[in-house]
Amino acid sequence: MQLLCQLDTNDFPGWKRDFDSEATERMEAGLTLLQMWRDADSRSRVILLFEANDRPRAEQWLRKEQGFGGPMTATFLEFA
């Protein structure tokens, strides 16, 4: 299962530094970062794709991260 997150941040360098420092917490939540993108037209928008191995733990991580760096949307995805 994958998890697609989109957030807006006014301070990408600060957000990225904090994001990188929380790698252990994401790993403990069963999340592996597969890809990170920045919107080419809106540099404040960040899109993250994770492999999610444990949905309940990933959902718990999401609740903790809501508002971290700005508004965030999250969608769990399965292969069709």
CSV table of N, CA, C and O in Angstrom, one decimal:
chain,number,residue,atom,x,y,z
A,1,MET,N,0.9,-1.2,0.0
A,1,MET,CA,0.0,0.0,0.0
A,1,MET,C,0.9,1.2,0.0
A,1,MET,O,2.0,1.2,0.6
A,2,GLN,N,0.5,2.3,-0.7
A,2,GLN,CA,1.2,3.5,-0.7
A,2,GLN,C,0.4,4.6,0.0
A,2,GLN,O,-0.8,4.5,0.1
A,3,LEU,N,1.1,5.6,0.4
A,3,LEU,CA,0.5,6.8,1.0
A,3,LEU,C,1.1,8.0,0.2
A,3,LEU,O,2.3,8.2,0.1
A,4,LEU,N,0.1,8.8,-0.3
A,4,LEU,CA,0.5,10.0,-1.0
A,4,LEU,C,0.1,11.2,-0.1
A,4,LEU,O,-1.1,11.3,0.2
A,5,CYS,N,1.1,12.1,0.2
A,5,CYS,CA,0.8,13.2,1.0
A,5,CYS,C,1.2,14.5,0.2
A,5,CYS,O,2.1,14.5,-0.6
A,6,GLN,N,0.4,15.5,0.4
A,6,GLN,CA,0.6,16.8,-0.2
A,6,GLN,C,0.5,17.9,0.9
A,6,GLN,O,-0.4,17.9,1.6
A,7,LEU,N,1.5,18.7,0.9
A,7,LEU,CA,1.5,19.8,1.9
A,7,LEU,C,2.1,21.1,1.3
A,7,LEU,O,2.8,21.1,0.3
A,8,ASP,N,1.7,22.2,2.0
A,8,ASP,CA,2.2,23.5,1.6
A,8,ASP,C,3.0,24.0,2.8
A,8,ASP,O,2.6,23.9,3.9
A,9,THR,N,4.2,24.5,2.5
A,9,THR,CA,5.1,25.1,3.5
A,9,THR,C,5.7,26.3,3.0
A,9,THR,O,6.1,26.4,1.8
A,10,ASN,N,5.8,27.4,3.9
A,10,ASN,CA,6.4,28.6,3.5
A,10,ASN,C,7.9,28.6,3.7
A,10,ASN,O,8.6,29.5,3.3
A,11,ASP,N,8.4,27.5,4.3
A,11,ASP,CA,9.8,27.4,4.7
A,11,ASP,C,10.3,26.0,4.3
A,11,ASP,O,10.5,25.2,5.2
A,12,PHE,N,10.5,25.8,3.0
A,12,PHE,CA,10.9,24.4,2.6
A,12,PHE,C,12.2,24.0,3.2
A,12,PHE,O,12.3,22.9,3.7
A,13,PRO,N,13.3,24.8,3.2
A,13,PRO,CA,14.5,24.3,3.9
A,13,PRO,C,14.3,23.9,5.3
A,13,PRO,O,14.9,22.9,5.8
A,14,GLY,N,13.6,24.7,6.1
A,14,GLY,CA,13.3,24.4,7.5
A,14,GLY,C,12.5,23.1,7.6
A,14,GLY,O,12.8,22.3,8.5
A,15,TRP,N,11.4,23.0,6.8
A,15,TRP,CA,10.6,21.9,6.8
A,15,TRP,C,11.4,20.6,6.4
A,15,TRP,O,11.3,19.6,7.1
A,16,LYS,N,12.2,20.7,5.4
A,16,LYS,CA,13.0,19.5,5.0
A,16,LYS,C,14.0,19.1,6.0
A,16,LYS,O,14.2,17.9,6.3
A,17,ARG,N,14.6,20.1,6.7
A,17,ARG,CA,15.6,19.7,7.8
A,17,ARG,C,14.8,19.0,8.9
A,17,ARG,O,15.3,17.9,9.4
A,18,ASP,N,13.6,19.4,9.3
A,18,ASP,CA,12.8,18.8,10.3
A,18,ASP,C,12.4,17.4,9.8
A,18,ASP,O,12.4,16.4,10.6
A,19,PHE,N,11.9,17.3,8.6
A,19,PHE,CA,11.5,16.1,8.0
A,19,PHE,C,12.6,15.0,8.0
A,19,PHE,O,12.4,13.9,8.4
A,20,ASP,N,13.8,15.4,7.6
A,20,ASP,CA,14.9,14.5,7.6
A,20,ASP,C,15.3,14.0,9.0
A,20,ASP,O,15.7,12.9,9.2
A,21,SER,N,15.1,14.9,10.0
A,21,SER,CA,15.4,14.5,11.4
A,21,SER,C,14.4,13.5,12.0
A,21,SER,O,14.7,12.9,13.0
A,22,GLU,N,13.3,13.3,11.3
A,22,GLU,CA,12.3,12.4,11.9
A,22,GLU,C,12.2,11.1,11.1
A,22,GLU,O,11.2,10.4,11.1
A,23,ALA,N,13.3,10.7,10.4
A,23,ALA,CA,13.3,9.5,9.7
A,23,ALA,C,13.0,8.2,10.5
A,23,ALA,O,12.3,7.3,10.1
A,24,THR,N,13.5,8.2,11.7
A,24,THR,CA,13.3,7.1,12.6
A,24,THR,C,11.8,6.9,13.0
A,24,THR,O,11.3,5.8,13.0
A,25,GLU,N,11.2,8.0,13.2
A,25,GLU,CA,9.7,8.0,13.6
A,25,GLU,C,8.9,7.5,12.4
A,25,GLU,O,8.0,6.7,12.6
A,26,ARG,N,9.3,7.9,11.2
A,26,ARG,CA,8.6,7.3,10.0
A,26,ARG,C,8.8,5.8,9.8
A,26,ARG,O,7.9,5.1,9.5
A,27,MET,N,10.1,5.4,10.0
A,27,MET,CA,10.4,4.0,9.9
A,27,MET,C,9.6,3.2,10.9
A,27,MET,O,9.0,2.1,10.6
A,28,GLU,N,9.5,3.7,12.2
A,28,GLU,CA,8.7,3.0,13.2
A,28,GLU,C,7.2,3.0,12.9
A,28,GLU,O,6.5,2.1,13.4
A,29,ALA,N,6.8,3.9,12.1
A,29,ALA,CA,5.4,3.9,11.6
A,29,ALA,C,5.2,3.1,10.4
A,29,ALA,O,4.1,3.0,9.8
A,30,GLY,N,6.2,2.3,10.0
A,30,GLY,CA,6.1,1.5,8.8
A,30,GLY,C,6.1,2.2,7.5
A,30,GLY,O,5.6,1.7,6.5
A,31,LEU,N,6.6,3.4,7.5
A,31,LEU,CA,6.7,4.2,6.2
A,31,LEU,C,8.1,4.3,5.7
A,31,LEU,O,9.0,4.5,6.4
A,32,THR,N,8.2,4.1,4.4
A,32,THR,CA,9.4,4.3,3.6
A,32,THR,C,9.2,5.3,2.5
A,32,THR,O,8.3,5.2,1.7
A,33,LEU,N,10.0,6.4,2.5
A,33,LEU,CA,9.8,7.4,1.5
A,33,LEU,C,10.3,6.9,0.2
A,33,LEU,O,11.4,6.4,0.1
A,34,LEU,N,9.4,6.9,-0.8
A,34,LEU,CA,9.8,6.4,-2.1
A,34,LEU,C,10.2,7.6,-3.0
A,34,LEU,O,11.1,7.5,-3.9
A,35,GLN,N,9.5,8.7,-2.9
A,35,GLN,CA,9.8,9.9,-3.7
A,35,GLN,C,9.3,11.1,-3.1
A,35,GLN,O,8.3,11.1,-2.3
A,36,MET,N,10.0,12.2,-3.3
A,36,MET,CA,9.6,13.6,-2.9
A,36,MET,C,9.7,14.5,-4.1
A,36,MET,O,10.7,14.5,-4.8
A,37,TRP,N,8.6,15.3,-4.3
A,37,TRP,CA,8.6,16.2,-5.4
A,37,TRP,C,8.2,17.6,-4.8
A,37,TRP,O,7.5,17.7,-3.8
A,38,ARG,N,8.7,18.6,-5.5
A,38,ARG,CA,8.2,20.0,-5.3
A,38,ARG,C,7.4,20.4,-6.6
A,38,ARG,O,7.9,20.2,-7.7
A,39,ASP,N,6.3,21.1,-6.4
A,39,ASP,CA,5.5,21.5,-7.5
A,39,ASP,C,6.3,22.6,-8.3
A,39,ASP,O,6.8,23.5,-7.7
A,40,ALA,N,6.4,22.3,-9.6
A,40,ALA,CA,7.2,23.2,-10.4
A,40,ALA,C,6.6,24.6,-10.5
A,40,ALA,O,7.3,25.6,-10.8
A,41,ASP,N,5.3,24.8,-10.3
A,41,ASP,CA,4.6,26.1,-10.4
A,41,ASP,C,4.4,26.7,-9.0
A,41,ASP,O,4.1,27.9,-9.0
A,42,SER,N,4.4,25.9,-8.0
A,42,SER,CA,4.1,26.4,-6.6
A,42,SER,C,5.2,25.8,-5.7
A,42,SER,O,5.0,24.8,-5.2
A,43,ARG,N,6.3,26.5,-5.6
A,43,ARG,CA,7.5,25.9,-4.9
A,43,ARG,C,7.2,25.7,-3.4
A,43,ARG,O,8.0,25.0,-2.8
A,44,SER,N,6.1,26.2,-2.9
A,44,SER,CA,5.8,25.9,-1.5
A,44,SER,C,5.1,24.5,-1.3
A,44,SER,O,5.0,24.0,-0.2
A,45,ARG,N,4.6,23.9,-2.4
A,45,ARG,CA,3.9,22.6,-2.4
A,45,ARG,C,4.9,21.5,-2.5
A,45,ARG,O,5.7,21.4,-3.4
A,46,VAL,N,4.7,20.5,-1.6
A,46,VAL,CA,5.6,19.3,-1.5
A,46,VAL,C,4.7,18.1,-1.6
A,46,VAL,O,3.6,18.1,-1.0
A,47,ILE,N,5.1,17.2,-2.4
A,47,ILE,CA,4.3,15.9,-2.6
A,47,ILE,C,5.2,14.8,-2.2
A,47,ILE,O,6.4,14.7,-2.7
A,48,LEU,N,4.7,13.9,-1.4
A,48,LEU,CA,5.5,12.8,-0.9
A,48,LEU,C,4.8,11.4,-1.2
A,48,LEU,O,3.6,11.3,-1.0
A,49,LEU,N,5.6,10.5,-1.6
A,49,LEU,CA,5.0,9.1,-1.8
A,49,LEU,C,5.8,8.2,-0.9
A,49,LEU,O,7.0,8.1,-1.0
A,50,PHE,N,5.0,7.5,-0.1
A,50,PHE,CA,5.6,6.5,0.8
A,50,PHE,C,5.1,5.1,0.5
A,50,PHE,O,3.9,4.9,0.1
A,51,GLU,N,5.8,4.1,0.8
A,51,GLU,CA,5.4,2.7,1.0
A,51,GLU,C,4.9,2.6,2.4
A,51,GLU,O,5.6,3.0,3.4
A,52,ALA,N,3.6,2.2,2.6
A,52,ALA,CA,3.0,2.1,3.9
A,52,ALA,C,2.8,0.6,4.3
A,52,ALA,O,2.0,-0.1,3.7
A,53,ASN,N,3.6,0.1,5.2
A,53,ASN,CA,3.6,-1.4,5.5
A,53,ASN,C,2.6,-1.7,6.7
A,53,ASN,O,2.2,-2.8,6.9
A,54,ASP,N,2.1,-0.6,7.4
A,54,ASP,CA,1.2,-0.8,8.5
A,54,ASP,C,0.3,0.4,8.6
A,54,ASP,O,0.6,1.4,9.1
A,55,ARG,N,-0.9,0.2,8.0
A,55,ARG,CA,-1.8,1.4,7.9
A,55,ARG,C,-2.2,2.0,9.2
A,55,ARG,O,-2.1,3.2,9.4
A,56,PRO,N,-2.5,1.2,10.3
A,56,PRO,CA,-2.8,1.8,11.5
A,56,PRO,C,-1.7,2.7,12.1
A,56,PRO,O,-1.9,3.8,12.6
A,57,ARG,N,-0.5,2.2,12.0
A,57,ARG,CA,0.7,3.0,12.5
A,57,ARG,C,0.9,4.2,11.6
A,57,ARG,O,1.2,5.3,12.1
A,58,ALA,N,0.7,4.1,10.3
A,58,ALA,CA,0.8,5.2,9.4
A,58,ALA,C,-0.2,6.2,9.7
A,58,ALA,O,0.1,7.4,9.7
A,59,GLU,N,-1.4,5.8,10.0
A,59,GLU,CA,-2.5,6.7,10.4
A,59,GLU,C,-2.2,7.5,11.7
A,59,GLU,O,-2.4,8.7,11.8
A,60,GLN,N,-1.6,6.8,12.6
A,60,GLN,CA,-1.2,7.4,13.9
A,60,GLN,C,-0.1,8.5,13.6
A,60,GLN,O,-0.1,9.6,14.1
A,61,TRP,N,0.9,8.1,12.7
A,61,TRP,CA,1.9,9.1,12.4
A,61,TRP,C,1.3,10.3,11.7
A,61,TRP,O,1.6,11.5,12.0
A,62,LEU,N,0.3,10.1,10.8
A,62,LEU,CA,-0.4,11.2,10.1
A,62,LEU,C,-1.1,12.1,11.1
A,62,LEU,O,-1.0,13.4,11.0
A,63,ARG,N,-1.7,11.6,12.1
A,63,ARG,CA,-2.4,12.4,13.1
A,63,ARG,C,-1.4,13.3,13.8
A,63,ARG,O,-1.7,14.5,14.1
A,64,LYS,N,-0.2,12.8,14.1
A,64,LYS,CA,0.8,13.5,14.8
A,64,LYS,C,1.4,14.6,13.8
A,64,LYS,O,1.7,15.7,14.3
A,65,GLU,N,1.4,14.3,12.5
A,65,GLU,CA,2.1,15.2,11.6
A,65,GLU,C,1.1,16.3,11.0
A,65,GLU,O,1.6,17.2,10.4
A,66,GLN,N,-0.2,16.2,11.2
A,66,GLN,CA,-1.1,17.1,10.7
A,66,GLN,C,-0.7,18.5,11.2
A,66,GLN,O,-0.5,18.8,12.4
A,67,GLY,N,-0.5,19.4,10.2
A,67,GLY,CA,-0.1,20.8,10.6
A,67,GLY,C,1.4,21.0,10.6
A,67,GLY,O,1.8,22.1,10.8
A,68,PHE,N,2.2,19.9,10.5
A,68,PHE,CA,3.6,20.1,10.5
A,68,PHE,C,4.1,20.7,9.2
A,68,PHE,O,4.0,20.1,8.2
A,69,GLY,N,4.4,22.0,9.3
A,69,GLY,CA,4.9,22.7,8.1
A,69,GLY,C,3.8,23.3,7.3
A,69,GLY,O,4.1,24.1,6.4
A,70,GLY,N,2.6,23.0,7.6
A,70,GLY,CA,1.4,23.6,6.8
A,70,GLY,C,0.4,22.6,6.6
A,70,GLY,O,0.5,21.4,7.0
A,71,PRO,N,-0.7,23.0,6.0
A,71,PRO,CA,-1.9,22.1,5.7
A,71,PRO,C,-1.4,20.8,4.9
A,71,PRO,O,-0.6,21.0,4.0
A,72,MET,N,-1.9,19.7,5.2
A,72,MET,CA,-1.5,18.4,4.5
A,72,MET,C,-2.7,17.6,4.2
A,72,MET,O,-3.7,17.5,5.0
A,73,THR,N,-2.7,17.0,3.0
A,73,THR,CA,-3.7,16.0,2.7
A,73,THR,C,-3.0,14.7,2.5
A,73,THR,O,-1.8,14.7,2.2
A,74,ALA,N,-3.7,13.6,2.8
A,74,ALA,CA,-3.1,12.3,2.7
A,74,ALA,C,-4.1,11.3,2.1
A,74,ALA,O,-5.3,11.3,2.5
A,75,THR,N,-3.6,10.4,1.2
A,75,THR,CA,-4.4,9.4,0.6
A,75,THR,C,-3.7,8.1,0.6
A,75,THR,O,-2.6,8.0,0.1
A,76,PHE,N,-4.4,7.1,1.1
A,76,PHE,CA,-3.8,5.7,1.0
A,76,PHE,C,-4.2,5.1,-0.4
A,76,PHE,O,-5.3,5.3,-0.8
A,77,LEU,N,-3.2,4.5,-1.1
A,77,LEU,CA,-3.5,4.0,-2.4
A,77,LEU,C,-3.1,2.5,-2.5
A,77,LEU,O,-2.2,2.0,-1.8
A,78,GLU,N,-3.9,1.8,-3.3
A,78,GLU,CA,-3.6,0.4,-3.6
A,78,GLU,C,-3.5,0.2,-5.1
A,78,GLU,O,-4.1,1.0,-5.8
A,79,PHE,N,-2.7,-0.8,-5.5
A,79,PHE,CA,-2.6,-1.0,-6.9
A,79,PHE,C,-4.0,-1.5,-7.5
A,79,PHE,O,-4.7,-2.3,-6.8
A,80,ALA,N,-4.3,-1.0,-8.7
A,80,ALA,CA,-5.6,-1.4,-9.3
A,80,ALA,C,-5.4,-2.6,-10.2
A,80,ALA,O,-4.4,-2.9,-10.6
